[in-house]
Amino acid sequence: LDSAELEEGIRLSVKIGIGFGSVSILHIGGVRNRMEYLAVGDPLLQAFQAEHHATGGQIIVSKKGWELIGSFFQAAQSFEDGYVELAWKEEVKGLRKHKGPAMQVSQLEDPSLENRVRAYVAGAILPNLNADSRDDESWGNETRYVSTMFVNLGLSSENLLAAGLYDEAMFQVHNVLTSAQRAVYRYEGSINKFLMDDKGSTLIACFGLPPVSHEDDSLRAVLAAILICEKLFELGFRASIGITTGHVFCGTVGNRTRREYSILGDPVNLSARLMQAATTMFSGGVLCDQATRDDCGGLLCFQALGEITVKGKAQPVQIYQPYPDSTIPGPALDAGENAYRTIHDEQLRTYAAHRTLAALQPFFTRAQGGSPAGSYLMTRGAGSPPTQSQVDDTVDARTSTAVTQVTQLSAAGSSRRQERQKSTGRRGSVIVSNTSSPSTNASMSSAQKQSGFLSSIFKSGSGGEQVDSPLRSASGTVPQAGGSANGVHFGSTGASARAIHR
C-alpha cells in the first residue's frame, strides 16, 4: 500500500510498528446500555514507539519482538533502544499457519448473544444491520455535516497498564469513561471509539450522526466538552479536547471478517490536532476551530487565541476557547477550584438568555408597531453575545413592556366582549386574567425568569441510565450484562468482574 496513488496527486504512505507480549481487554461503560472494549498492555506501547521510529514504507519491530523473530528475518538497521527495521523479503521460510480454537456452535446459538453484542455496536449503523441482507449496511455510508470531538481523558499509560492487572485501577478507568458517556449522551452525541494510544487514552465522539442529529450539534458538542472537563476534574483528571465541524464520511470500513463504523475526513484529523494543542499549550481544556465557533452563531462565549500551525495543514488554523470573558480556567484549576463548572453554568445561562429573548421577540415586535428598531435584540450569527448585565436589563425592560401590552389587550378584549353581550342581550361568563403588574415583573431577577426555561433545556437522561460493572478479559468473549456500579444494582444477570489475560 505504501506509495499507492489513490487519485491524481495523492499517494498513500504506510508505516508499521510491531510490539509483542500479553494484552488485556477491558469491557467497560454501560451508560444507556452502550459498552466499550479497550485493549491495554505493554505491547501497545512497544508498537507506538516502533511506529515513531518508522518512516513511509518501513516496518519496525520492538526489541522484545526481535528476540522472538530475529532468526526468521534480516535487519535493515538497528536503533539505540534495540528496535529493528525489518529487511523486506519476498518469502520467509520456517513459518506455518496456526489454527486457533474454533467457536462452538452452541455459543452462537445463545439467544442472549445478539443483545450483548449490540451493546458494542454504534447506534448509527444498527438499523442497517440485517442478517438476511448483508448489503443493507451499505445504506449507512454517507457524508454528513457533523461536529467531531477528540478527548484525551487524562488517563496515563501507567493508569491503563494497571487497569489490565488490578480491579481498583480498572474501576477507575470505568468511572472516567462513564462520566464521559453521561456528558456526551446528555447532549445527544455519539461515542465512536475509545482506545489506548501513545498519548494515553483517547475518546472520539461525534454530534450529528443518525438517529439523533440536530441543527445545533456544534453547540451541543461544545457544552458536552465543557461538561466532560468538569466531571473528570472531579475525579482528579484533566481532559484535553479538540472540536471541529465540517463534512466527513460516516460509515463502515473494513471487510466481512472485521469492520467497524467510523468517521473519516479532514475535520476529524484537525480535531485530533486541536486535542494535542490543548494538552501541550494549555495543560487541558477545550479548543475549537473557526467553523465550530461560527456554527454556534453567537449563542455561546468564545475567546479568540490567534492562529497555530498543525500537522497536515498548509495554512495556520484559527483556534478558540469556549470560555466567558470572566473565567480563566488555568489559575482556578491550579488552586483546586473546578472552574469548568462555572464555565458550563455561565454558557448555559447565556444560551438560555438568548432563547428567552427569542421567545419574547413577537411581543416586542408588536409593542413597537412591528419593528424591533431602537432596542437590543440578539440575533443568531450576530457575533459575541451580550454581557449578563445587558441581558438582565433587556429582559427586564422588554418583559415589562410585553406584559403591559398583553394586559392592555386582555382588558380591551374583555370590555369588547361585555359590550357585545349587552348589545345582543346575551349573558356569559367573564374570564379574568390574573397578570403580574409591570413593576412587579420588572423587579424579578433574570435567574427567576429563566428558571422555568432552563428546566426544559437539555434535560439529563442520567436518571434512568443503565451502568454495568466493568469486566476485564482477553478471551474474545462478550461479558454478561449486569453487575453493580456506583452503589446501585443494574442489569439482570448480576455477573461479576473477571480478568483473563493473553
Coordinates of C-alpha atoms in Angstrom, one line a residue:
L1 CA 0.0 0.0 0.0
D2 CA 2.9 2.4 0.5
S3 CA 3.2 5.0 -2.3
A4 CA -0.1 3.7 -3.8
E5 CA -1.8 6.5 -5.8
L6 CA -5.3 7.0 -4.5
E7 CA -6.0 9.7 -7.1
E8 CA -4.0 12.1 -9.1
G9 CA -1.6 13.9 -6.9
I10 CA -2.5 11.9 -3.7
R11 CA -0.3 9.0 -2.6
L12 CA -0.7 6.8 0.4
S13 CA 2.2 6.5 2.9
V14 CA 2.2 3.4 5.2
K15 CA 4.5 2.7 8.1
I16 CA 4.1 -0.2 10.7
G17 CA 5.2 -0.6 14.3
I18 CA 5.1 -4.0 15.9
G19 CA 5.2 -4.9 19.6
F20 CA 5.0 -8.3 21.4
G21 CA 3.6 -9.5 24.7
S22 CA 0.4 -10.0 26.7
V23 CA -2.6 -7.7 26.5
S24 CA -5.8 -7.4 28.4
I25 CA -9.3 -6.4 27.1
L26 CA -11.4 -4.2 29.4
H27 CA -15.2 -4.3 28.9
I28 CA -16.3 -1.0 30.5
G29 CA -19.0 1.6 30.3
G30 CA -22.7 0.7 30.2
V31 CA -24.4 4.1 30.2
R32 CA -27.6 3.7 28.2
N33 CA -26.5 0.2 27.5
R34 CA -23.5 1.3 25.4
M35 CA -20.4 -0.8 26.2
E36 CA -16.8 -0.2 25.1
Y37 CA -13.9 -2.6 24.9
L38 CA -10.4 -1.4 25.5
A39 CA -7.1 -3.2 24.7
V40 CA -4.3 -2.3 27.2
G41 CA -0.9 -3.7 27.7
D42 CA 2.9 -3.1 27.1
P43 CA 2.8 -4.5 23.5
L44 CA 0.7 -1.5 22.5
L45 CA 3.3 0.9 24.0
Q46 CA 6.0 -1.0 22.1
A47 CA 4.1 -0.7 18.8
F48 CA 3.6 3.1 19.3
Q49 CA 7.3 3.6 20.0
A50 CA 8.2 1.4 16.9
E51 CA 5.9 3.5 14.8
H52 CA 7.6 6.7 15.9
H53 CA 10.9 5.2 14.6
A54 CA 9.4 4.3 11.2
T55 CA 9.1 6.4 8.0
G56 CA 6.9 5.6 5.0
G57 CA 7.4 2.0 3.8
Q58 CA 9.2 0.8 6.9
I59 CA 8.3 -2.0 9.4
I60 CA 9.9 -1.5 12.8
V61 CA 9.9 -4.3 15.5
S62 CA 10.4 -3.8 19.2
K63 CA 13.4 -5.2 21.0
K64 CA 11.3 -7.9 22.6
G65 CA 9.8 -8.8 19.3
W66 CA 13.1 -9.0 17.6
E67 CA 14.3 -11.6 20.2
L68 CA 11.4 -13.8 19.0
I69 CA 11.6 -13.4 15.2
G70 CA 15.2 -12.4 14.6
S71 CA 16.1 -15.9 13.3
F72 CA 13.4 -15.6 10.5
F73 CA 14.2 -12.1 9.2
Q74 CA 17.1 -9.9 8.4
A75 CA 17.7 -6.5 10.0
A76 CA 17.9 -3.4 7.7
Q77 CA 19.1 -1.2 10.6
S78 CA 19.0 -1.1 14.4
F79 CA 18.2 1.7 16.8
E80 CA 19.9 2.6 20.1
D81 CA 16.9 1.4 22.1
G82 CA 17.0 -2.1 20.5
Y83 CA 14.3 -1.6 17.9
V84 CA 14.9 -3.0 14.5
E85 CA 13.8 -2.3 10.9
L86 CA 12.9 -5.4 9.0
A87 CA 14.6 -6.0 5.7
W88 CA 11.9 -6.9 3.1
K89 CA 12.0 -10.5 1.8
E90 CA 9.5 -12.0 -0.7
E91 CA 9.4 -15.3 1.2
V92 CA 10.1 -16.3 4.8
K93 CA 10.9 -19.9 5.5
G94 CA 10.1 -21.8 8.6
L95 CA 6.6 -20.3 9.2
R96 CA 3.5 -22.3 9.4
K97 CA -0.2 -21.5 9.8
H98 CA -1.5 -21.5 13.4
K99 CA -5.1 -22.6 13.7
G100 CA -6.8 -21.3 16.8
P101 CA -9.8 -23.0 18.5
A102 CA -13.0 -22.7 16.5
M103 CA -16.0 -21.1 18.2
Q104 CA -18.5 -23.7 19.3
V105 CA -21.9 -23.7 17.6
S106 CA -23.6 -23.8 20.9
Q107 CA -22.1 -20.4 21.7
L108 CA -23.5 -18.9 18.5
E109 CA -27.0 -20.3 19.3
D110 CA -27.2 -18.5 22.7
P111 CA -30.4 -16.3 22.3
S112 CA -28.9 -13.6 24.5
L113 CA -25.7 -13.3 22.5
E114 CA -27.0 -10.8 19.9
N115 CA -28.3 -8.4 22.6
R116 CA -25.0 -8.5 24.4
V117 CA -23.1 -7.8 21.2
R118 CA -25.4 -5.0 20.1
A119 CA -24.2 -3.0 23.2
Y120 CA -20.8 -2.7 21.4
V121 CA -22.2 -1.6 18.0
A122 CA -22.7 2.1 17.1
G123 CA -26.3 3.1 17.2
A124 CA -25.9 4.9 13.8
I125 CA -25.4 1.6 12.0
L126 CA -27.7 -0.7 14.0
P127 CA -30.8 -0.1 11.9
N128 CA -28.9 -1.1 8.8
L129 CA -27.7 -4.5 10.1
N130 CA -29.8 -7.2 8.6
A131 CA -28.7 -10.9 8.8
D132 CA -30.9 -11.7 5.8
S133 CA -29.5 -8.9 3.6
R134 CA -25.9 -8.1 4.4
D135 CA -25.8 -5.3 1.7
D136 CA -28.2 -3.3 3.8
E137 CA -25.4 -1.9 5.9
S138 CA -24.1 0.0 2.9
W139 CA -27.1 2.3 3.3
G140 CA -25.3 3.6 6.5
N141 CA -22.5 5.0 4.4
E142 CA -22.9 8.7 3.8
T143 CA -21.3 12.2 4.0
R144 CA -22.7 14.2 6.9
Y145 CA -22.1 17.7 8.4
V146 CA -21.1 16.9 12.0
S147 CA -19.1 18.1 14.9
T148 CA -16.2 15.8 15.9
M149 CA -14.7 15.7 19.4
F150 CA -11.3 14.2 20.3
V151 CA -10.9 13.8 24.0
N152 CA -7.7 13.0 25.9
L153 CA -9.3 11.7 29.1
G154 CA -6.1 12.4 31.2
L155 CA -5.5 8.7 31.9
S156 CA -1.8 8.0 31.6
S157 CA -0.3 4.8 30.1
E158 CA 0.5 3.7 33.7
N159 CA -3.2 4.1 34.6
L160 CA -4.2 1.9 31.7
L161 CA -1.5 -0.7 32.3
A162 CA -2.6 -1.0 35.9
A163 CA -6.2 -1.4 34.8
G164 CA -5.2 -4.6 33.0
L165 CA -3.9 -6.1 36.2
Y166 CA -5.8 -4.6 39.2
D167 CA -9.5 -4.3 39.8
E168 CA -9.2 -0.9 41.6
A169 CA -7.4 0.6 38.6
M170 CA -9.9 -1.0 36.2
F171 CA -12.8 0.6 38.1
Q172 CA -11.0 3.9 38.0
V173 CA -10.9 3.7 34.1
H174 CA -14.5 2.6 34.1
N175 CA -15.6 5.6 36.2
V176 CA -13.8 8.0 33.9
L177 CA -15.4 6.5 30.8
T178 CA -18.9 6.5 32.2
S179 CA -18.5 10.2 33.2
A180 CA -17.6 11.0 29.7
Q181 CA -20.5 8.9 28.4
R182 CA -23.0 10.7 30.5
A183 CA -21.8 14.1 29.3
V184 CA -21.9 13.1 25.6
Y185 CA -25.3 11.4 25.9
R186 CA -26.8 14.3 27.9
Y187 CA -26.4 16.4 24.8
E188 CA -27.4 13.5 22.5
G189 CA -24.0 12.8 20.9
S190 CA -22.4 9.5 19.9
I191 CA -19.2 7.9 21.1
N192 CA -17.3 6.4 18.2
K193 CA -14.1 5.0 19.7
F194 CA -12.3 4.6 23.0
L195 CA -8.7 3.4 22.7
M196 CA -5.2 3.4 24.2
D197 CA -2.6 5.2 22.2
D198 CA 0.8 6.9 22.6
K199 CA -0.9 9.8 24.3
G200 CA -2.7 7.7 27.0
S201 CA -6.4 7.3 26.4
T202 CA -8.4 8.9 23.6
L203 CA -12.1 9.0 23.2
I204 CA -13.7 10.1 19.9
A205 CA -17.3 11.5 20.0
C206 CA -19.5 12.8 17.2
F207 CA -22.5 15.1 17.2
G208 CA -24.8 14.8 14.2
L209 CA -24.8 11.1 13.5
P210 CA -28.1 9.3 13.0
P211 CA -30.5 8.8 14.6
V212 CA -30.0 11.9 16.8
S213 CA -28.8 14.8 14.7
H214 CA -29.7 18.4 15.4
E215 CA -29.3 21.8 13.7
D216 CA -27.3 22.9 16.8
D217 CA -24.9 20.0 17.1
S218 CA -21.8 22.2 17.2
L219 CA -23.3 24.0 20.3
R220 CA -24.1 20.6 21.9
A221 CA -20.6 19.4 21.3
V222 CA -19.1 22.5 23.0
L223 CA -21.3 22.2 26.0
A224 CA -20.6 18.4 26.3
A225 CA -16.9 19.1 26.1
I226 CA -17.0 21.6 28.9
L227 CA -19.1 19.1 31.0
I228 CA -16.6 16.4 30.4
C229 CA -13.8 18.6 31.7
E230 CA -16.0 19.4 34.7
K231 CA -16.8 15.8 35.6
L232 CA -13.3 14.4 35.0
F233 CA -11.7 17.2 37.1
E234 CA -13.9 16.0 40.0
L235 CA -12.3 12.6 39.5
G236 CA -8.8 14.1 39.6
F237 CA -8.1 14.1 35.8
R238 CA -7.7 17.0 33.3
A239 CA -9.3 16.4 30.0
S240 CA -7.9 17.9 26.8
I241 CA -10.5 18.3 24.0
G242 CA -10.4 19.4 20.4
I243 CA -13.7 20.1 18.5
T244 CA -14.1 20.7 14.7
T245 CA -17.1 21.0 12.5
G246 CA -17.5 20.0 8.8
H247 CA -18.4 17.4 6.3
V248 CA -17.0 13.9 7.0
F249 CA -17.5 10.3 5.7
C250 CA -19.6 8.3 8.2
G251 CA -19.9 4.5 7.5
T252 CA -18.4 1.1 7.8
V253 CA -14.8 0.4 6.9
G254 CA -13.1 -2.9 6.7
N255 CA -14.1 -6.3 5.2
R256 CA -16.6 -9.1 6.1
T257 CA -14.3 -10.5 8.7
R258 CA -13.5 -7.4 10.6
R259 CA -15.2 -4.0 10.1
E260 CA -16.4 -1.1 12.2
Y261 CA -18.4 2.1 11.9
S262 CA -16.1 5.1 11.6
I263 CA -15.8 8.7 10.7
L264 CA -13.1 9.9 8.3
G265 CA -12.2 13.3 6.9
D266 CA -10.1 16.4 7.3
P267 CA -12.2 17.8 10.2
V268 CA -11.6 14.5 12.1
N269 CA -7.8 14.9 11.6
L270 CA -7.9 18.5 12.7
S271 CA -9.9 17.6 15.8
A272 CA -7.1 15.3 16.9
R273 CA -4.5 18.1 16.3
L274 CA -6.5 20.5 18.4
M275 CA -6.7 17.9 21.2
Q276 CA -2.9 17.7 21.2
A277 CA -2.6 21.5 21.2
A278 CA -5.0 21.7 24.2
T279 CA -2.7 19.2 26.0
T280 CA 0.6 20.8 25.2
M281 CA -0.3 24.5 25.1
F282 CA -2.9 24.8 27.9
S283 CA -2.5 21.6 30.0
G284 CA -6.1 20.7 29.3
G285 CA -9.4 22.3 28.4
V286 CA -11.3 22.8 25.2
L287 CA -10.1 24.2 21.8
C288 CA -12.5 24.8 18.8
D289 CA -11.9 25.7 15.2
Q290 CA -13.4 28.6 13.3
A291 CA -16.3 26.5 11.8
T292 CA -17.5 25.4 15.3
R293 CA -17.4 28.9 16.7
D294 CA -19.3 30.3 13.7
D295 CA -21.9 27.5 13.8
C296 CA -22.7 28.4 17.4
G297 CA -23.9 31.7 16.0
G298 CA -23.1 33.9 19.0
L299 CA -25.1 31.7 21.3
L300 CA -22.0 30.9 23.4
C301 CA -19.0 32.9 24.5
F302 CA -15.6 32.3 22.8
Q303 CA -12.2 33.7 23.3
A304 CA -10.0 34.0 20.1
L305 CA -6.5 32.7 20.7
G306 CA -5.0 33.5 17.3
E307 CA -3.6 31.1 14.7
I308 CA -1.5 27.9 15.2
T309 CA 0.3 25.6 12.8
V310 CA -0.8 22.0 12.9
K311 CA 0.4 18.9 11.1
G312 CA -1.4 18.2 7.8
K313 CA -2.4 21.8 7.2
A314 CA -0.6 24.1 4.8
Q315 CA -2.1 27.2 6.3
P316 CA -2.3 28.2 10.0
V317 CA -5.6 27.4 11.8
Q318 CA -7.6 29.9 13.9
I319 CA -8.5 28.5 17.3
Y320 CA -10.9 29.5 20.1
Q321 CA -11.6 28.6 23.7
P322 CA -15.3 28.4 24.6
Y323 CA -14.9 30.4 27.8
P324 CA -16.7 33.6 29.0
D325 CA -14.5 36.7 29.5
S326 CA -14.7 36.5 33.3
T327 CA -13.5 32.9 33.5
I328 CA -9.8 31.9 33.2
P329 CA -9.6 28.1 33.9
G330 CA -5.8 27.9 34.5
P331 CA -5.3 29.7 37.8
A332 CA -8.5 28.4 39.2
L333 CA -7.7 24.8 38.4
D334 CA -4.2 25.2 39.9
A335 CA -5.8 26.4 43.1
G336 CA -8.0 23.3 43.2
E337 CA -11.2 25.0 42.1
N338 CA -13.4 23.4 39.4
A339 CA -13.6 26.3 37.0
Y340 CA -15.3 24.2 34.4
R341 CA -18.4 24.0 36.4
T342 CA -18.6 27.8 36.4
I343 CA -17.9 27.9 32.7
H344 CA -20.6 25.3 31.9
D345 CA -23.2 27.2 34.1
E346 CA -22.4 30.6 32.5
Q347 CA -22.6 29.2 29.0
L348 CA -26.0 27.6 29.7
R349 CA -27.2 30.9 31.2
T350 CA -26.0 32.8 28.1
Y351 CA -27.8 30.3 25.8
A352 CA -30.9 30.4 27.9
A353 CA -31.0 34.2 27.8
H354 CA -30.8 34.1 24.1
R355 CA -33.7 31.6 23.9
T356 CA -35.7 33.7 26.3
L357 CA -35.3 36.8 24.2
A358 CA -36.1 34.9 21.0
A359 CA -39.3 33.6 22.7
L360 CA -40.3 37.1 23.7
Q361 CA -39.5 38.7 20.3
P362 CA -43.1 38.5 18.9
F363 CA -44.3 40.6 21.9
F364 CA -41.5 43.1 21.4
T365 CA -42.2 43.4 17.7
R366 CA -46.0 44.0 18.3
A367 CA -45.3 46.5 21.1
Q368 CA -43.1 48.6 18.7
G369 CA -45.5 48.5 15.8
G370 CA -44.0 45.6 14.0
S371 CA -40.4 46.8 14.1
P372 CA -37.8 46.0 16.8
A373 CA -35.7 49.0 15.8
G374 CA -34.2 51.1 18.6
S375 CA -33.9 48.2 21.1
Y376 CA -31.3 45.5 21.7
L377 CA -32.1 42.1 20.0
M378 CA -29.8 39.1 20.0
T379 CA -29.6 37.6 16.5
R380 CA -28.1 34.2 15.6
G381 CA -24.8 34.8 13.9
A382 CA -24.6 38.4 15.1
G383 CA -21.2 37.8 16.9
S384 CA -20.4 37.9 20.5
P385 CA -23.4 37.5 23.0
P386 CA -24.2 40.4 25.4
T387 CA -22.9 40.7 28.9
Q388 CA -25.0 39.4 31.7
S389 CA -25.9 42.9 32.8
Q390 CA -27.1 43.7 29.3
V391 CA -29.2 40.6 29.2
D392 CA -30.7 41.3 32.6
D393 CA -31.6 44.9 31.6
T394 CA -33.0 43.9 28.3
V395 CA -35.1 41.0 29.7
D396 CA -36.5 43.2 32.5
A397 CA -37.4 46.1 30.2
R398 CA -38.8 44.0 27.4
T399 CA -40.7 41.7 29.7
S400 CA -42.3 44.7 31.4
T401 CA -43.3 46.2 28.1
A402 CA -44.7 42.9 26.8
V403 CA -46.7 42.2 30.0
T404 CA -48.1 45.8 29.8
Q405 CA -49.2 45.2 26.2
V406 CA -50.7 41.8 27.0
T407 CA -52.6 43.3 30.0
Q408 CA -54.0 46.2 28.0
L409 CA -55.0 43.9 25.1
S410 CA -56.7 41.5 27.6
A411 CA -58.6 44.3 29.2
A412 CA -59.7 45.8 25.9
G413 CA -60.8 42.4 24.7
S414 CA -62.8 41.8 27.9
S415 CA -64.5 45.2 27.5
R416 CA -65.5 44.5 23.9
R417 CA -66.9 41.1 24.9
Q418 CA -69.0 42.7 27.6
E419 CA -70.3 45.4 25.2
R420 CA -71.3 42.7 22.6
Q421 CA -73.1 40.7 25.3
K422 CA -75.1 43.9 26.4
S423 CA -76.0 44.8 22.8
T424 CA -77.2 41.2 22.0
G425 CA -78.9 40.6 25.3
R426 CA -76.7 37.5 25.9
R427 CA -75.1 36.7 29.2
G428 CA -71.9 34.8 29.7
S429 CA -69.1 34.2 32.0
V430 CA -66.3 36.8 32.3
I431 CA -62.7 35.5 32.1
V432 CA -60.4 37.4 34.5
S433 CA -56.6 37.2 33.8
N434 CA -54.5 37.5 37.0
T435 CA -51.4 39.0 35.5
S436 CA -48.5 40.5 37.4
S437 CA -48.1 44.2 37.3
P438 CA -45.2 45.7 35.2
S439 CA -43.5 46.9 38.4
T440 CA -43.6 43.5 40.0
N441 CA -42.3 41.8 36.9
A442 CA -39.5 44.3 36.4
S443 CA -38.2 43.5 39.9
M444 CA -37.9 39.9 39.1
S445 CA -34.3 38.7 38.7
S446 CA -33.1 37.3 35.4
A447 CA -32.4 34.0 37.0
Q448 CA -36.1 33.8 38.2
K449 CA -37.3 34.5 34.6
Q450 CA -35.0 31.8 33.2
S451 CA -35.6 29.1 35.8
G452 CA -38.6 27.6 34.1
F453 CA -36.9 27.8 30.7
L454 CA -33.7 26.2 32.0
S455 CA -35.5 23.2 33.3
S456 CA -36.6 22.3 29.8
I457 CA -33.2 22.8 28.1
F458 CA -31.0 19.7 27.6
K459 CA -32.5 17.6 30.3
S460 CA -30.1 15.0 31.5
G461 CA -31.1 11.4 30.9
S462 CA -29.0 10.1 33.8
G463 CA -32.0 9.3 35.9
G464 CA -32.7 6.1 34.0
E465 CA -29.2 5.3 32.8
Q466 CA -28.1 1.7 33.0
V467 CA -24.5 1.3 34.1
D468 CA -22.9 -2.1 34.0
S469 CA -19.8 -3.1 36.0
P470 CA -16.6 -3.2 34.0
L471 CA -15.2 -6.6 33.0
R472 CA -11.6 -7.4 32.0
S473 CA -11.0 -10.3 29.7
A474 CA -8.8 -11.4 26.9
S475 CA -10.6 -14.5 25.5
G476 CA -12.6 -12.6 22.9
T477 CA -15.9 -13.5 24.6
V478 CA -18.5 -10.9 25.3
P479 CA -19.2 -10.3 29.0
Q480 CA -22.6 -10.7 30.6
A481 CA -24.5 -7.5 31.2
G482 CA -25.3 -6.6 34.8
G483 CA -23.4 -6.1 38.0
S484 CA -23.1 -3.3 40.4
A485 CA -21.8 0.3 39.9
N486 CA -21.9 3.4 42.0
G487 CA -23.7 1.7 44.8
V488 CA -26.7 0.8 42.7
H489 CA -27.5 -2.6 41.2
F490 CA -28.2 -2.6 37.4
G491 CA -28.9 -5.3 34.9
S492 CA -30.4 -8.7 35.3
T493 CA -27.7 -11.3 35.4
G494 CA -25.5 -10.0 38.2
A495 CA -22.3 -11.1 36.5
S496 CA -19.1 -10.4 38.5
A497 CA -16.0 -8.8 37.1
R498 CA -13.4 -11.2 35.8
A499 CA -9.9 -11.0 34.5
I500 CA -8.4 -13.2 31.7
H501 CA -5.2 -12.2 30.0
R502 CA -3.5 -13.2 26.8

